[in-house]
mmCIF file with all atom_site columns, C-alpha atoms in Angstrom:
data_model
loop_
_atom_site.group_PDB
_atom_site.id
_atom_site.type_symbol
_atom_site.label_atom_id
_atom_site.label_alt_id
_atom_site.label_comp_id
_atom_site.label_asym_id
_atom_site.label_entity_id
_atom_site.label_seq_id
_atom_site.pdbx_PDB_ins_code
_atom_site.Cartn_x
_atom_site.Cartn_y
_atom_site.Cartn_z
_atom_site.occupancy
_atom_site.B_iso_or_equiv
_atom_site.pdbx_formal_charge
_atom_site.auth_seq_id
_atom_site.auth_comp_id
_atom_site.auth_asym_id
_atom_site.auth_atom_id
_atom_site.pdbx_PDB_model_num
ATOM 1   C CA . UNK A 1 1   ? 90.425  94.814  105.215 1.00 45.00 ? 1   UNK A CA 1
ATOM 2   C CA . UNK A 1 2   ? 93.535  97.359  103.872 1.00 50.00 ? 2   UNK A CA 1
ATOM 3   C CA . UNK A 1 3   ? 91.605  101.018 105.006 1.00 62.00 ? 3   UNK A CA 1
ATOM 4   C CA . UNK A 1 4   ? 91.665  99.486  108.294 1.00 73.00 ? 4   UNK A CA 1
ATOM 5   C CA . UNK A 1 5   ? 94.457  100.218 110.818 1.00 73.00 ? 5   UNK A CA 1
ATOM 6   C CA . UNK A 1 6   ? 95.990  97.132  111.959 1.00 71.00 ? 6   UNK A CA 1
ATOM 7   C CA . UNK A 1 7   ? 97.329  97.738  115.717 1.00 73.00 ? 7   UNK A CA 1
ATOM 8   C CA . UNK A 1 8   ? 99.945  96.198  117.678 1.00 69.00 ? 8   UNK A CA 1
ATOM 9   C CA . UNK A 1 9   ? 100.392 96.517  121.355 1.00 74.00 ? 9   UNK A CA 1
ATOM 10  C CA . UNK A 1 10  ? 101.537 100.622 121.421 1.00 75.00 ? 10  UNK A CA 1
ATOM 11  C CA . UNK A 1 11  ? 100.754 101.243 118.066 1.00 75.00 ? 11  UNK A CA 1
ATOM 12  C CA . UNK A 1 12  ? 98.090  101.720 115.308 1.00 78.00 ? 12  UNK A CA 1
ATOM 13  C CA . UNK A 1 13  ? 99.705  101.545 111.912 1.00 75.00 ? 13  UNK A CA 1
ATOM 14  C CA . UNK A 1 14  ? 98.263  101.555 108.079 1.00 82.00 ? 14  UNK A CA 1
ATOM 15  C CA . UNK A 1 15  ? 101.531 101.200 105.958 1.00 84.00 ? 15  UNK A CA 1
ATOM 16  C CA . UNK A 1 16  ? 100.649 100.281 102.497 1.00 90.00 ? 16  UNK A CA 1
ATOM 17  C CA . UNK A 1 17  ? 103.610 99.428  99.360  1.00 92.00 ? 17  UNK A CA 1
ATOM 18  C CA . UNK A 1 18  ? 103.261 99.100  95.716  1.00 93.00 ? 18  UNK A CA 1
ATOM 19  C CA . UNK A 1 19  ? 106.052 96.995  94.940  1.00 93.00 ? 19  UNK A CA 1
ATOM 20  C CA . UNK A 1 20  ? 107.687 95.889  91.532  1.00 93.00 ? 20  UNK A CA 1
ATOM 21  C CA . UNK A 1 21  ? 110.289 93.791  90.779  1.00 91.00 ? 21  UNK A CA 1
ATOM 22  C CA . UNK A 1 22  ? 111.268 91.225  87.749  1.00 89.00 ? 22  UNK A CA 1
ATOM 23  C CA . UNK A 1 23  ? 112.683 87.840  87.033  1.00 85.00 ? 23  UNK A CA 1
ATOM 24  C CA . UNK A 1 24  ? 116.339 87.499  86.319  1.00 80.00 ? 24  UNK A CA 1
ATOM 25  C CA . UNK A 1 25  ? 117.642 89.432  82.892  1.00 77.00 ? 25  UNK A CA 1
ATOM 26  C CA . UNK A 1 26  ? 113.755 90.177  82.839  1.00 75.00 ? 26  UNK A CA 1
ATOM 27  C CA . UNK A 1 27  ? 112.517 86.834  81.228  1.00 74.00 ? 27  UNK A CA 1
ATOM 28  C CA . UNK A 1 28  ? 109.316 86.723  80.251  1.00 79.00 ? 28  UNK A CA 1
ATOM 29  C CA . UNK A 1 29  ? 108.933 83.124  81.994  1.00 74.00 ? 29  UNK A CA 1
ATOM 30  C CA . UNK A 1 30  ? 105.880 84.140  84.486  1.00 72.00 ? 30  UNK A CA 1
ATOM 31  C CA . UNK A 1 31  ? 102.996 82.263  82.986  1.00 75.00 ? 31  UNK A CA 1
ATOM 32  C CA . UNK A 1 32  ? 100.856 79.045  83.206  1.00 73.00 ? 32  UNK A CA 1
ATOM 33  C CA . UNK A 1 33  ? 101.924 76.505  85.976  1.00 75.00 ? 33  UNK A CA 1
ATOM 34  C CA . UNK A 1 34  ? 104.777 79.118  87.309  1.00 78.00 ? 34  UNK A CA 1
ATOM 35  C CA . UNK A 1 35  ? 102.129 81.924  87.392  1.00 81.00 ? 35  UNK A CA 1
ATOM 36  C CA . UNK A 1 36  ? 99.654  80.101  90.106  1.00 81.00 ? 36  UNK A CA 1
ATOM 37  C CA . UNK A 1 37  ? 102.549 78.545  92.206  1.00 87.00 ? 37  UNK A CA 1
ATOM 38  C CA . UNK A 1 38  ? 104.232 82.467  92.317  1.00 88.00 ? 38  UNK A CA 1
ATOM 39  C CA . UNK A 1 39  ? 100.766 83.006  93.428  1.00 88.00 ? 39  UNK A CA 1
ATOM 40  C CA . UNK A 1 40  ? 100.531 80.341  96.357  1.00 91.00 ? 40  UNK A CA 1
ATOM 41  C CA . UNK A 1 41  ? 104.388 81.122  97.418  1.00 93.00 ? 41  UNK A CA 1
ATOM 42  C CA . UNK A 1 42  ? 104.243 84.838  97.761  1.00 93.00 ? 42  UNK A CA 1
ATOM 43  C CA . UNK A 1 43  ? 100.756 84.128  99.995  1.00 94.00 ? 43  UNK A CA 1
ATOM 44  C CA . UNK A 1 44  ? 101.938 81.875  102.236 1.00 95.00 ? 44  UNK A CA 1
ATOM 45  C CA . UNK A 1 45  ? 105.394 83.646  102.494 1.00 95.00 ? 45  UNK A CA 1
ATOM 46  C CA . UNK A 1 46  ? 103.492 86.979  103.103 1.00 94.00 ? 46  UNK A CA 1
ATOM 47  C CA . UNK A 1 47  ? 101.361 85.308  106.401 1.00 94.00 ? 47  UNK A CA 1
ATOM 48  C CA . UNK A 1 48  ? 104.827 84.256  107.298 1.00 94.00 ? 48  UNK A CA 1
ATOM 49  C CA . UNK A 1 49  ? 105.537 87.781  108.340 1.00 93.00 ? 49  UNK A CA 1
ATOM 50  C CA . UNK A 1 50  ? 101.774 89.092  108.863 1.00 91.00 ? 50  UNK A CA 1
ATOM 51  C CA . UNK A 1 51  ? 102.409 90.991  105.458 1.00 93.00 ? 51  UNK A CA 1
ATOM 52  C CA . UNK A 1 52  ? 98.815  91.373  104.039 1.00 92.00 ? 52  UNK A CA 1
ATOM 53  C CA . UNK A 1 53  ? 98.962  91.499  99.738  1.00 93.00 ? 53  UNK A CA 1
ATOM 54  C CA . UNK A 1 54  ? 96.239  93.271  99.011  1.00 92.00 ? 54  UNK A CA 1
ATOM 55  C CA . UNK A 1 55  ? 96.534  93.286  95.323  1.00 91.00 ? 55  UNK A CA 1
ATOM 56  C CA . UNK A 1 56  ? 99.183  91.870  92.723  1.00 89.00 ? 56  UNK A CA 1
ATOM 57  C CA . UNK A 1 57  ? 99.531  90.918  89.455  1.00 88.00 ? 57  UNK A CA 1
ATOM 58  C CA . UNK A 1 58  ? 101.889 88.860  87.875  1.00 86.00 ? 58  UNK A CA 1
ATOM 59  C CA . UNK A 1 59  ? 103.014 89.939  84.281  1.00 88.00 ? 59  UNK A CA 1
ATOM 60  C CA . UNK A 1 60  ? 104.817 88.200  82.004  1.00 84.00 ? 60  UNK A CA 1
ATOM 61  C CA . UNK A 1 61  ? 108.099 89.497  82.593  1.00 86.00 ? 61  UNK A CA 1
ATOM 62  C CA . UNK A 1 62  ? 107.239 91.685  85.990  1.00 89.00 ? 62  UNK A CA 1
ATOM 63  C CA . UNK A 1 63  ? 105.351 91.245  89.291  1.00 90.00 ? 63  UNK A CA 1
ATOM 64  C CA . UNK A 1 64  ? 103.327 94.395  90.833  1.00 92.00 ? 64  UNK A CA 1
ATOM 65  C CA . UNK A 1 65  ? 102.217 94.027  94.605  1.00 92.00 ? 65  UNK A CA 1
ATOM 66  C CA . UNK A 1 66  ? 100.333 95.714  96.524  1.00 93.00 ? 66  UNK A CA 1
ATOM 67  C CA . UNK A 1 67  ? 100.930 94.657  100.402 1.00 93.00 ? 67  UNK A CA 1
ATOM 68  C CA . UNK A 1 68  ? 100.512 96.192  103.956 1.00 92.00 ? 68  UNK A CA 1
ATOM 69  C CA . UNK A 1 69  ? 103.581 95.870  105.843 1.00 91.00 ? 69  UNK A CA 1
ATOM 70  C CA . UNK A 1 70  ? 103.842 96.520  109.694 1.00 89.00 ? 70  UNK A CA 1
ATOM 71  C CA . UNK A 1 71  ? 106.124 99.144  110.856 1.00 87.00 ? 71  UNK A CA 1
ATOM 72  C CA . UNK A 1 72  ? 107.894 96.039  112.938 1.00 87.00 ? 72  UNK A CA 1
ATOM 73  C CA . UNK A 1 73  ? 109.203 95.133  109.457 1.00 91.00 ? 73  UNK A CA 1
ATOM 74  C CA . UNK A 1 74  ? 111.350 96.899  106.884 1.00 93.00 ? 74  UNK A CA 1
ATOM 75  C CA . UNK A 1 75  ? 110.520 97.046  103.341 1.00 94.00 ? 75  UNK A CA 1
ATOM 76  C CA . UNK A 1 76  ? 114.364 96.112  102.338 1.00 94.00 ? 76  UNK A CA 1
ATOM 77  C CA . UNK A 1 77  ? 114.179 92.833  105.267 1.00 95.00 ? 77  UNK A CA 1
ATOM 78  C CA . UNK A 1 78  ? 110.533 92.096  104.128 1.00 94.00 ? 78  UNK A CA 1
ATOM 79  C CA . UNK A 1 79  ? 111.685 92.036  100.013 1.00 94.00 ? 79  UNK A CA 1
ATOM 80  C CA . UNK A 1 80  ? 115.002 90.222  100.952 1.00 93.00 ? 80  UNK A CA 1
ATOM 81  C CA . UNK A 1 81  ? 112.801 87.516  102.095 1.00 95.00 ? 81  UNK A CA 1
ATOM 82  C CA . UNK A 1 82  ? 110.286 87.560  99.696  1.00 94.00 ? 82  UNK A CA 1
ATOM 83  C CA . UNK A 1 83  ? 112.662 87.118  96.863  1.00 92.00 ? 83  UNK A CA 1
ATOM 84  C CA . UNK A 1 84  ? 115.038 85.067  98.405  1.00 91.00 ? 84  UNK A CA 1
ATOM 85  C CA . UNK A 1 85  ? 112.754 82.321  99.227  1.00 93.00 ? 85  UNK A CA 1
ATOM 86  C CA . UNK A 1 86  ? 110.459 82.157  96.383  1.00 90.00 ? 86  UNK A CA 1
ATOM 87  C CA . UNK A 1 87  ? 113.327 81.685  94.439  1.00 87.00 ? 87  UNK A CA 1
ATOM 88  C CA . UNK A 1 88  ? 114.709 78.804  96.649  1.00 86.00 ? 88  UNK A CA 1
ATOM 89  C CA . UNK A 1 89  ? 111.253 77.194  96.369  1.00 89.00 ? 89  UNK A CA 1
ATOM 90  C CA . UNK A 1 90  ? 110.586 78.000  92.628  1.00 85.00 ? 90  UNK A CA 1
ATOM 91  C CA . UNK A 1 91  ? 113.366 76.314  91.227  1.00 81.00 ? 91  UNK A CA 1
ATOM 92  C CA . UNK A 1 92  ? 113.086 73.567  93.830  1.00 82.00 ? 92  UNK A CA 1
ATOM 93  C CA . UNK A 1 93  ? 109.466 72.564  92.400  1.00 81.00 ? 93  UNK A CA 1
ATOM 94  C CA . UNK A 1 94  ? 111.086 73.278  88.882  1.00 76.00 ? 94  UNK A CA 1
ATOM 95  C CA . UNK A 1 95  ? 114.476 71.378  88.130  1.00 71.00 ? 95  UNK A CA 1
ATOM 96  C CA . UNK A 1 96  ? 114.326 72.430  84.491  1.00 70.00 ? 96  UNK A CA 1
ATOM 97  C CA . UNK A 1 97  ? 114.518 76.274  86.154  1.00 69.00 ? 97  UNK A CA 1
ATOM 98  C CA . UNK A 1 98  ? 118.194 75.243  87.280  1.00 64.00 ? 98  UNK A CA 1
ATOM 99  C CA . UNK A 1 99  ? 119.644 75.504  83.802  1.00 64.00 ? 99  UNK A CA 1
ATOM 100 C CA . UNK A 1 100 ? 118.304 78.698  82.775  1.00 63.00 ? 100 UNK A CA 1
ATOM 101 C CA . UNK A 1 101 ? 119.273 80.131  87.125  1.00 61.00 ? 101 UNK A CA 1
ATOM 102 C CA . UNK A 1 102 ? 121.863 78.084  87.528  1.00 64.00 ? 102 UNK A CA 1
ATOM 103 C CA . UNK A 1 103 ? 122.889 80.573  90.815  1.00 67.00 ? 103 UNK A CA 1
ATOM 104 C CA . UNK A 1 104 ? 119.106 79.483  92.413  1.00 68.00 ? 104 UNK A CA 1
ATOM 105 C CA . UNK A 1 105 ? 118.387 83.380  91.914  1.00 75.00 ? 105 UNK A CA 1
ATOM 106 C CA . UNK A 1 106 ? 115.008 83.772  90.396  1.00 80.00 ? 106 UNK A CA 1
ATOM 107 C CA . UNK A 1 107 ? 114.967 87.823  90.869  1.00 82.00 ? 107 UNK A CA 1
ATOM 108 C CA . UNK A 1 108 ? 117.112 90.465  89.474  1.00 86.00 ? 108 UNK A CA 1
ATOM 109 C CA . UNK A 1 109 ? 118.676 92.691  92.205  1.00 89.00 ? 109 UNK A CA 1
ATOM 110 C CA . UNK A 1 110 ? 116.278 95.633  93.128  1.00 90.00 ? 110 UNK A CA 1
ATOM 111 C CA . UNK A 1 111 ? 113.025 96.428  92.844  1.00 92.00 ? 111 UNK A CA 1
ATOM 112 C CA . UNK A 1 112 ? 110.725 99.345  92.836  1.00 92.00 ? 112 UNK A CA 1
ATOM 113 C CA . UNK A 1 113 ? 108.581 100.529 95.852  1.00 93.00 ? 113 UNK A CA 1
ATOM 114 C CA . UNK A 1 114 ? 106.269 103.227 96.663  1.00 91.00 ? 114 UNK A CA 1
ATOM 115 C CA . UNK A 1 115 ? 104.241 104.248 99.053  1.00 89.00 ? 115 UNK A CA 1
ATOM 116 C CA . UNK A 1 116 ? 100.165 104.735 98.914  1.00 83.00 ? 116 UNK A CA 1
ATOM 117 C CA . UNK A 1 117 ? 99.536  107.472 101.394 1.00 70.00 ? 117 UNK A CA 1
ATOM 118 C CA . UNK A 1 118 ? 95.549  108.281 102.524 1.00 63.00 ? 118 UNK A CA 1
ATOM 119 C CA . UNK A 1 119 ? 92.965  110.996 102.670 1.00 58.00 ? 119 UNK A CA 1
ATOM 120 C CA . UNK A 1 120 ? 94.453  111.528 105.885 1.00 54.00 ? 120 UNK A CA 1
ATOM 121 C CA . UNK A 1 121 ? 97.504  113.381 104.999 1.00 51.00 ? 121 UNK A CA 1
ATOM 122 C CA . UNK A 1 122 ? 95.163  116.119 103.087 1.00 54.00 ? 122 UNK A CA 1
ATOM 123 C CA . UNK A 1 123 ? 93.204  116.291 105.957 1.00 52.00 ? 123 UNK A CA 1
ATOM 124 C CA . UNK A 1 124 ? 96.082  117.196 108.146 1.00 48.00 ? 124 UNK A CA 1
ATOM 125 C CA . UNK A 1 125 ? 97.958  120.063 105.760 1.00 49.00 ? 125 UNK A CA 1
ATOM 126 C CA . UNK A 1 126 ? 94.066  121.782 105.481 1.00 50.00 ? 126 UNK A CA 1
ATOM 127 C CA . UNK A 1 127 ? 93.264  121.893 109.315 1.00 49.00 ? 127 UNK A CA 1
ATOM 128 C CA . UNK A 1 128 ? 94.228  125.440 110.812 1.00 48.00 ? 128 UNK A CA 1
ATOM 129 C CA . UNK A 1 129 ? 96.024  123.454 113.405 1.00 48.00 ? 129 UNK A CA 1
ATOM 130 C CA . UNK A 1 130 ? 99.129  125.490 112.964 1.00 46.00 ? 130 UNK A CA 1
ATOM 131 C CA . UNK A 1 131 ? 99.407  129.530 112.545 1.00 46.00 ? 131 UNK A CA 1
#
């Protein structure tokens, strides 16, 4: 699950983002049939990658996710994806979306991202490791 570490061949990694980032002049357009299909896209874009959401929520007018990224991946490459081809496939299953994003971009530039650090990090400044 996500307080697991995930390894690959040299390395044991638990990278966790809480990403947020909004539709195009921040339309609150993110509900009924275009909520479930975000849903479906940003999962099977996500095992794409190996990016693991752990939790997200789609509001009307913003997306918050929650994923696990390996260290393999950059958070700037991973979103650059994410957006770029939702929005490609969005307005593809929608034609009436191509009036309103007549560019094909779904997304605003940007987003938000933080990181969700661990117990571990306490653990490490309160060990008398160090003099």
């Amino acid at each position: 699950m996500a307080q697991k570490a995930h390894s690959l061949s040299h390395t044991k990694w638990l990278c966790k983002y809480h990403i947020v980032f909004t539709p195009k002049y921040r339309r609150k357009i993110i509900y009924n049939q275009y909520r479930s299909s975000l849903g479906a896209i940003f999962r099977r874009l996500c095992s794409y990658k190996g990016v693991e959401i752990i939790e997200g929520h789609l509001m009307s007018d913003h997306i918050h996710l929650l994923v696990s990224i390996p260290p393999k991946l950059s958070v700037a490459s991973f979103m650059g994806y994410l957006k770029s081809k939702s929005s490609l496939i969005i307005i593809d299953k929608y034609a009436n979306l191509k009036y309103r994003y007549g560019n094909r971009k779904f997304w605003c530039k940007g987003y938000y991202v933080d990181t969700c650090g661990t117990k571990l990090k306490e653990e490490i400044h309160s060990a008398d490791h160090y003099p």
